[in-house]
XYZ file of N, CA and C in Angstrom:
105
model
N 0.822 -1.212 0.000
C 0.000 0.000 0.000
C 0.859 1.267 0.000
N 2.177 1.088 -0.033
C 3.046 2.271 -0.015
C 2.819 3.112 -1.263
N 2.624 2.456 -2.417
C 2.377 3.198 -3.648
C 1.094 4.005 -3.554
N 0.076 3.415 -2.919
C -1.198 4.120 -2.763
C -1.005 5.351 -1.886
N -0.229 5.210 -0.813
C 0.046 6.339 0.068
C 0.772 7.453 -0.663
N 1.721 7.084 -1.513
C 2.446 8.093 -2.273
C 1.507 8.818 -3.222
N 0.547 8.094 -3.800
C -0.415 8.740 -4.697
C -1.242 9.773 -3.937
N -1.617 9.441 -2.706
C -2.390 10.398 -1.903
C -1.559 11.638 -1.643
N -0.277 11.452 -1.304
C 0.591 12.603 -1.043
C 0.717 13.461 -2.291
N 0.869 12.828 -3.444
C 0.977 13.593 -4.694
C -0.310 14.349 -4.965
N -1.455 13.726 -4.701
C -2.740 14.398 -4.920
C -2.883 15.596 -3.997
N -2.420 15.451 -2.745
C -2.498 16.576 -1.806
C -1.663 17.738 -2.319
N -0.465 17.441 -2.826
C 0.390 18.502 -3.361
C -0.302 19.203 -4.517
N -0.936 18.426 -5.405
C -1.643 19.008 -6.548
C -2.783 19.898 -6.062
N -3.547 19.414 -5.075
C -4.675 20.194 -4.559
C -4.181 21.498 -3.943
N -3.081 21.421 -3.172
C -2.532 22.635 -2.556
C -2.107 23.622 -3.630
N -1.484 23.115 -4.696
C -1.061 23.994 -5.790
C -2.264 24.658 -6.444
N -3.344 23.899 -6.632
C -4.559 24.462 -7.233
C -5.123 25.543 -6.323
N -5.146 25.295 -5.012
C -5.675 26.294 -4.075
C -4.837 27.561 -4.151
N -3.520 27.409 -4.236
C -2.640 28.580 -4.295
C -2.872 29.367 -5.579
N -3.149 28.671 -6.681
C -3.335 29.336 -7.963
C -4.754 29.871 -8.136
N -5.722 29.184 -7.528
C -7.138 29.533 -7.713
C -7.779 29.794 -6.358
N -7.368 30.873 -5.708
C -7.859 31.156 -4.372
C -9.360 31.432 -4.345
N -9.928 31.785 -5.487
C -11.355 32.096 -5.502
C -12.207 30.825 -5.437
N -11.610 29.677 -5.722
C -12.366 28.428 -5.688
C -12.404 27.866 -4.273
N -13.527 27.310 -3.903
C -13.626 26.658 -2.608
C -13.064 25.244 -2.721
N -12.731 24.642 -1.583
C -12.176 23.288 -1.595
C -13.176 22.323 -2.207
N -14.467 22.527 -1.939
C -15.493 21.643 -2.496
C -15.459 21.696 -4.017
N -15.314 22.893 -4.583
C -15.259 23.023 -6.037
C -14.040 22.302 -6.592
N -12.904 22.415 -5.898
C -11.676 21.777 -6.376
C -11.833 20.257 -6.354
N -12.335 19.726 -5.238
C -12.509 18.271 -5.136
C -13.488 17.787 -6.198
N -14.577 18.542 -6.415
C -15.576 18.158 -7.413
C -14.948 18.111 -8.797
N -14.073 19.082 -9.093
C -13.441 19.116 -10.404
C -12.440 17.981 -10.569
N -11.790 17.570 -9.476
C -10.806 16.489 -9.571
C -11.493 15.145 -9.785
N -12.693 14.978 -9.214
C -13.370 13.693 -9.322
C -14.613 13.809 -10.190
């Protein structure tokens, strides 16, 4: 499951980057767009 954990960490980094770039979007909007 180590690979799965690394994928989660990478996804968190991507989400943080999106939040930094798109501060006007709420977290719910970002998660909805990712999935």
